[in-house]
mmCIF file of C-alpha atoms in Angstrom:
data_model
loop_
_atom_site.group_PDB
_atom_site.id
_atom_site.type_symbol
_atom_site.label_atom_id
_atom_site.label_comp_id
_atom_site.label_asym_id
_atom_site.label_seq_id
_atom_site.Cartn_x
_atom_site.Cartn_y
_atom_site.Cartn_z
ATOM 1 C CA UNK Y 1 -53.540 -233.092 90.397
ATOM 2 C CA UNK Y 2 -51.422 -234.096 87.417
ATOM 3 C CA UNK Y 3 -53.302 -233.320 84.211
ATOM 4 C CA UNK Y 4 -50.684 -234.246 81.614
ATOM 5 C CA UNK Y 5 -47.222 -235.728 81.374
ATOM 6 C CA UNK Y 6 -44.578 -236.887 78.949
ATOM 7 C CA UNK Y 7 -41.445 -238.975 79.395
ATOM 8 C CA UNK Y 8 -38.440 -238.577 77.130
ATOM 9 C CA UNK Y 9 -35.299 -240.684 76.913
ATOM 10 C CA UNK Y 10 -32.572 -238.448 75.555
ATOM 11 C CA UNK Y 11 -29.597 -239.818 73.608
ATOM 12 C CA UNK Y 12 -26.301 -240.208 75.417
ATOM 13 C CA UNK Y 13 -23.212 -240.341 73.245
ATOM 14 C CA UNK Y 14 -22.995 -240.408 69.478
ATOM 15 C CA UNK Y 15 -25.119 -242.931 67.637
ATOM 16 C CA UNK Y 16 -27.211 -243.794 70.682
ATOM 17 C CA UNK Y 17 -30.996 -243.965 70.462
ATOM 18 C CA UNK Y 18 -31.713 -243.537 74.149
ATOM 19 C CA UNK Y 19 -29.620 -243.347 77.207
ATOM 20 C CA UNK Y 20 -28.929 -242.393 80.711
ATOM 21 C CA UNK Y 21 -30.767 -239.093 80.629
ATOM 22 C CA UNK Y 22 -34.514 -239.184 81.234
ATOM 23 C CA UNK Y 23 -36.925 -236.245 81.459
ATOM 24 C CA UNK Y 24 -40.375 -236.378 83.014
ATOM 25 C CA UNK Y 25 -42.308 -233.220 82.152
ATOM 26 C CA UNK Y 26 -45.716 -232.882 83.771
ATOM 27 C CA UNK Y 27 -48.403 -230.351 84.591
ATOM 28 C CA UNK Y 28 -49.657 -230.309 88.169
ATOM 29 C CA UNK Y 29 -52.272 -227.789 89.275
ATOM 30 C CA UNK Y 30 -51.692 -225.846 86.034
ATOM 31 C CA UNK Y 31 -47.941 -225.538 86.696
ATOM 32 C CA UNK Y 32 -45.355 -227.217 84.458
ATOM 33 C CA UNK Y 33 -42.706 -229.212 86.297
ATOM 34 C CA UNK Y 34 -39.658 -231.212 85.294
ATOM 35 C CA UNK Y 35 -37.908 -234.191 86.821
ATOM 36 C CA UNK Y 36 -34.516 -234.999 85.299
ATOM 37 C CA UNK Y 37 -33.273 -238.513 86.017
ATOM 38 C CA UNK Y 38 -29.543 -238.757 85.393
ATOM 39 C CA UNK Y 39 -27.625 -236.471 83.105
ATOM 40 C CA UNK Y 40 -25.479 -238.656 80.935
ATOM 41 C CA UNK Y 41 -22.159 -237.162 79.868
ATOM 42 C CA UNK Y 42 -21.206 -233.457 79.788
ATOM 43 C CA UNK Y 43 -22.353 -233.319 76.159
ATOM 44 C CA UNK Y 44 -25.713 -234.858 76.964
ATOM 45 C CA UNK Y 45 -26.108 -232.546 79.968
ATOM 46 C CA UNK Y 46 -25.767 -229.618 77.583
ATOM 47 C CA UNK Y 47 -28.235 -231.249 75.178
ATOM 48 C CA UNK Y 48 -30.683 -231.725 78.065
ATOM 49 C CA UNK Y 49 -30.540 -228.039 78.985
ATOM 50 C CA UNK Y 50 -31.050 -227.005 75.350
ATOM 51 C CA UNK Y 51 -33.921 -229.497 74.964
ATOM 52 C CA UNK Y 52 -35.731 -228.216 78.066
ATOM 53 C CA UNK Y 53 -35.398 -224.593 76.999
ATOM 54 C CA UNK Y 54 -36.384 -225.240 73.376
ATOM 55 C CA UNK Y 55 -39.250 -227.710 73.781
ATOM 56 C CA UNK Y 56 -40.624 -226.916 77.241
ATOM 57 C CA UNK Y 57 -39.822 -223.196 77.298
ATOM 58 C CA UNK Y 58 -38.611 -223.572 80.880
ATOM 59 C CA UNK Y 59 -35.387 -222.680 82.670
ATOM 60 C CA UNK Y 60 -35.905 -224.701 85.848
ATOM 61 C CA UNK Y 61 -35.706 -228.366 86.768
ATOM 62 C CA UNK Y 62 -37.767 -229.043 89.863
ATOM 63 C CA UNK Y 63 -36.107 -232.331 90.809
ATOM 64 C CA UNK Y 64 -32.640 -233.370 89.612
ATOM 65 C CA UNK Y 65 -31.997 -237.044 90.403
ATOM 66 C CA UNK Y 66 -28.859 -239.159 90.107
ATOM 67 C CA UNK Y 67 -29.434 -242.909 90.171
ATOM 68 C CA UNK Y 68 -25.802 -243.886 90.777
ATOM 69 C CA UNK Y 69 -22.362 -242.315 90.433
ATOM 70 C CA UNK Y 70 -21.188 -243.794 87.118
ATOM 71 C CA UNK Y 71 -19.795 -241.084 84.835
ATOM 72 C CA UNK Y 72 -22.322 -241.728 82.061
ATOM 73 C CA UNK Y 73 -25.128 -240.995 84.536
ATOM 74 C CA UNK Y 74 -23.737 -238.127 86.622
ATOM 75 C CA UNK Y 75 -21.286 -236.124 84.499
ATOM 76 C CA UNK Y 76 -23.934 -234.095 82.656
ATOM 77 C CA UNK Y 77 -25.580 -233.024 85.903
ATOM 78 C CA UNK Y 78 -22.717 -230.619 86.581
ATOM 79 C CA UNK Y 79 -23.538 -228.806 83.334
ATOM 80 C CA UNK Y 80 -27.215 -228.708 84.290
ATOM 81 C CA UNK Y 81 -26.443 -227.203 87.707
ATOM 82 C CA UNK Y 82 -24.191 -224.590 86.122
ATOM 83 C CA UNK Y 83 -26.765 -223.565 83.489
ATOM 84 C CA UNK Y 84 -30.270 -223.978 84.915
ATOM 85 C CA UNK Y 85 -32.207 -223.292 88.060
ATOM 86 C CA UNK Y 86 -32.755 -226.443 90.106
ATOM 87 C CA UNK Y 87 -35.273 -226.876 92.919
ATOM 88 C CA UNK Y 88 -33.899 -230.018 94.605
ATOM 89 C CA UNK Y 89 -31.006 -232.414 94.036
ATOM 90 C CA UNK Y 90 -31.403 -236.096 94.890
ATOM 91 C CA UNK Y 91 -28.066 -237.899 95.055
ATOM 92 C CA UNK Y 92 -26.491 -240.490 97.323
ATOM 93 C CA UNK Y 93 -23.595 -239.230 99.433
ATOM 94 C CA UNK Y 94 -21.601 -242.316 100.460
ATOM 95 C CA UNK Y 95 -18.702 -240.239 101.834
ATOM 96 C CA UNK Y 96 -20.996 -239.220 104.723
ATOM 97 C CA UNK Y 97 -21.077 -242.776 106.066
ATOM 98 C CA UNK Y 98 -17.367 -243.526 106.308
ATOM 99 C CA UNK Y 99 -17.337 -243.732 110.122
ATOM 100 C CA UNK Y 100 -20.327 -246.102 110.133
ATOM 101 C CA UNK Y 101 -18.966 -248.486 107.504
ATOM 102 C CA UNK Y 102 -15.220 -248.326 108.071
ATOM 103 C CA UNK Y 103 -15.070 -251.877 109.464
ATOM 104 C CA UNK Y 104 -16.604 -253.243 106.236
ATOM 105 C CA UNK Y 105 -13.414 -252.353 104.359
ATOM 106 C CA UNK Y 106 -11.093 -254.610 106.406
ATOM 107 C CA UNK Y 107 -8.112 -252.278 106.171
ATOM 108 C CA UNK Y 108 -6.596 -251.315 109.514
ATOM 109 C CA UNK Y 109 -4.604 -248.485 107.927
ATOM 110 C CA UNK Y 110 -7.754 -246.665 106.846
ATOM 111 C CA UNK Y 111 -9.455 -244.026 108.990
ATOM 112 C CA UNK Y 112 -12.989 -242.717 108.631
ATOM 113 C CA UNK Y 113 -11.576 -239.481 107.216
ATOM 114 C CA UNK Y 114 -9.298 -241.227 104.712
ATOM 115 C CA UNK Y 115 -12.189 -243.447 103.594
ATOM 116 C CA UNK Y 116 -14.392 -240.388 103.125
ATOM 117 C CA UNK Y 117 -11.688 -238.635 101.086
ATOM 118 C CA UNK Y 118 -11.083 -241.786 99.047
ATOM 119 C CA UNK Y 119 -14.797 -241.953 98.191
ATOM 120 C CA UNK Y 120 -14.911 -238.261 97.274
ATOM 121 C CA UNK Y 121 -11.978 -238.821 94.932
ATOM 122 C CA UNK Y 122 -13.258 -242.046 93.418
ATOM 123 C CA UNK Y 123 -16.761 -240.599 93.012
ATOM 124 C CA UNK Y 124 -15.520 -237.115 92.137
ATOM 125 C CA UNK Y 125 -18.272 -236.359 89.609
ATOM 126 C CA UNK Y 126 -21.020 -237.227 92.094
ATOM 127 C CA UNK Y 127 -19.236 -235.251 94.794
ATOM 128 C CA UNK Y 128 -18.957 -232.285 92.418
ATOM 129 C CA UNK Y 129 -22.723 -232.383 91.796
ATOM 130 C CA UNK Y 130 -23.220 -232.352 95.569
ATOM 131 C CA UNK Y 131 -20.786 -229.420 95.976
ATOM 132 C CA UNK Y 132 -22.438 -227.381 93.213
ATOM 133 C CA UNK Y 133 -25.846 -227.861 94.817
ATOM 134 C CA UNK Y 134 -24.549 -226.790 98.234
ATOM 135 C CA UNK Y 135 -22.774 -223.755 96.724
ATOM 136 C CA UNK Y 136 -26.090 -222.683 95.167
ATOM 137 C CA UNK Y 137 -28.104 -223.366 98.361
ATOM 138 C CA UNK Y 138 -30.107 -226.060 96.595
ATOM 139 C CA UNK Y 139 -31.558 -228.629 99.007
ATOM 140 C CA UNK Y 140 -29.831 -232.009 98.645
ATOM 141 C CA UNK Y 141 -31.553 -235.260 99.609
ATOM 142 C CA UNK Y 142 -30.681 -238.921 99.320
ATOM 143 C CA UNK Y 143 -33.095 -241.094 97.320
ATOM 144 C CA UNK Y 144 -33.807 -243.976 99.688
ATOM 145 C CA UNK Y 145 -36.801 -246.303 99.590
ATOM 146 C CA UNK Y 146 -39.953 -244.499 100.672
ATOM 147 C CA UNK Y 147 -38.746 -240.979 99.819
ATOM 148 C CA UNK Y 148 -41.176 -238.854 97.805
ATOM 149 C CA UNK Y 149 -39.785 -237.007 94.794
ATOM 150 C CA UNK Y 150 -42.604 -235.015 93.243
ATOM 151 C CA UNK Y 151 -45.344 -237.512 92.365
ATOM 152 C CA UNK Y 152 -42.998 -240.507 92.666
ATOM 153 C CA UNK Y 153 -41.957 -242.752 95.546
ATOM 154 C CA UNK Y 154 -38.441 -244.204 95.599
ATOM 155 C CA UNK Y 155 -38.584 -248.010 95.690
ATOM 156 C CA UNK Y 156 -34.935 -248.874 96.285
ATOM 157 C CA UNK Y 157 -32.381 -248.966 97.789
ATOM 158 C CA UNK Y 158 -33.142 -248.732 101.468
ATOM 159 C CA UNK Y 159 -30.526 -246.865 103.480
ATOM 160 C CA UNK Y 160 -29.140 -249.902 105.321
ATOM 161 C CA UNK Y 161 -28.625 -251.950 102.152
ATOM 162 C CA UNK Y 162 -27.037 -248.977 100.408
ATOM 163 C CA UNK Y 163 -24.556 -248.299 103.214
ATOM 164 C CA UNK Y 164 -23.696 -251.872 104.094
ATOM 165 C CA UNK Y 165 -23.760 -253.550 100.673
ATOM 166 C CA UNK Y 166 -23.551 -251.087 97.805
ATOM 167 C CA UNK Y 167 -21.042 -248.595 99.204
ATOM 168 C CA UNK Y 168 -18.411 -251.218 100.106
ATOM 169 C CA UNK Y 169 -18.811 -252.609 96.565
ATOM 170 C CA UNK Y 170 -17.758 -249.219 95.140
ATOM 171 C CA UNK Y 171 -14.204 -250.153 96.076
ATOM 172 C CA UNK Y 172 -14.390 -252.930 93.465
ATOM 173 C CA UNK Y 173 -15.255 -250.570 90.608
#
């Protein structure tokens, strides 16, 4: 049972009041837990680690979540993984689906492998977060609708919409 909680929106970048780095600190069955939602930039990832250690007196994030692979959401997560214990990482891994979605790219020169490599390159920060988690034997999950992350349930996206609509749109960014 959750007996207390607090939500903090940490600044991302200079002069910002809140940003793409959210902490949910809660106590469940007398045990403090932390969910970190996005990590902002490298600088804000460092600030997040310092904040958790200073104000929560903890050195572990139970659930590290990335909403999407934009640099101002994912870059700081590499710093977090290099400087804190992490229980689980929740991040989409679009490079895994290249064989399934290859025909959505309408490029006969592309293979499933080349599409996967292209995504890993284009989304290099997200892929690096994934690699760091695997290197540290941290379980990695994808946050699709219905998944349970601590006390929360993921509402969107569902896996089909992600693979067939969102991932092909990455090529436009």
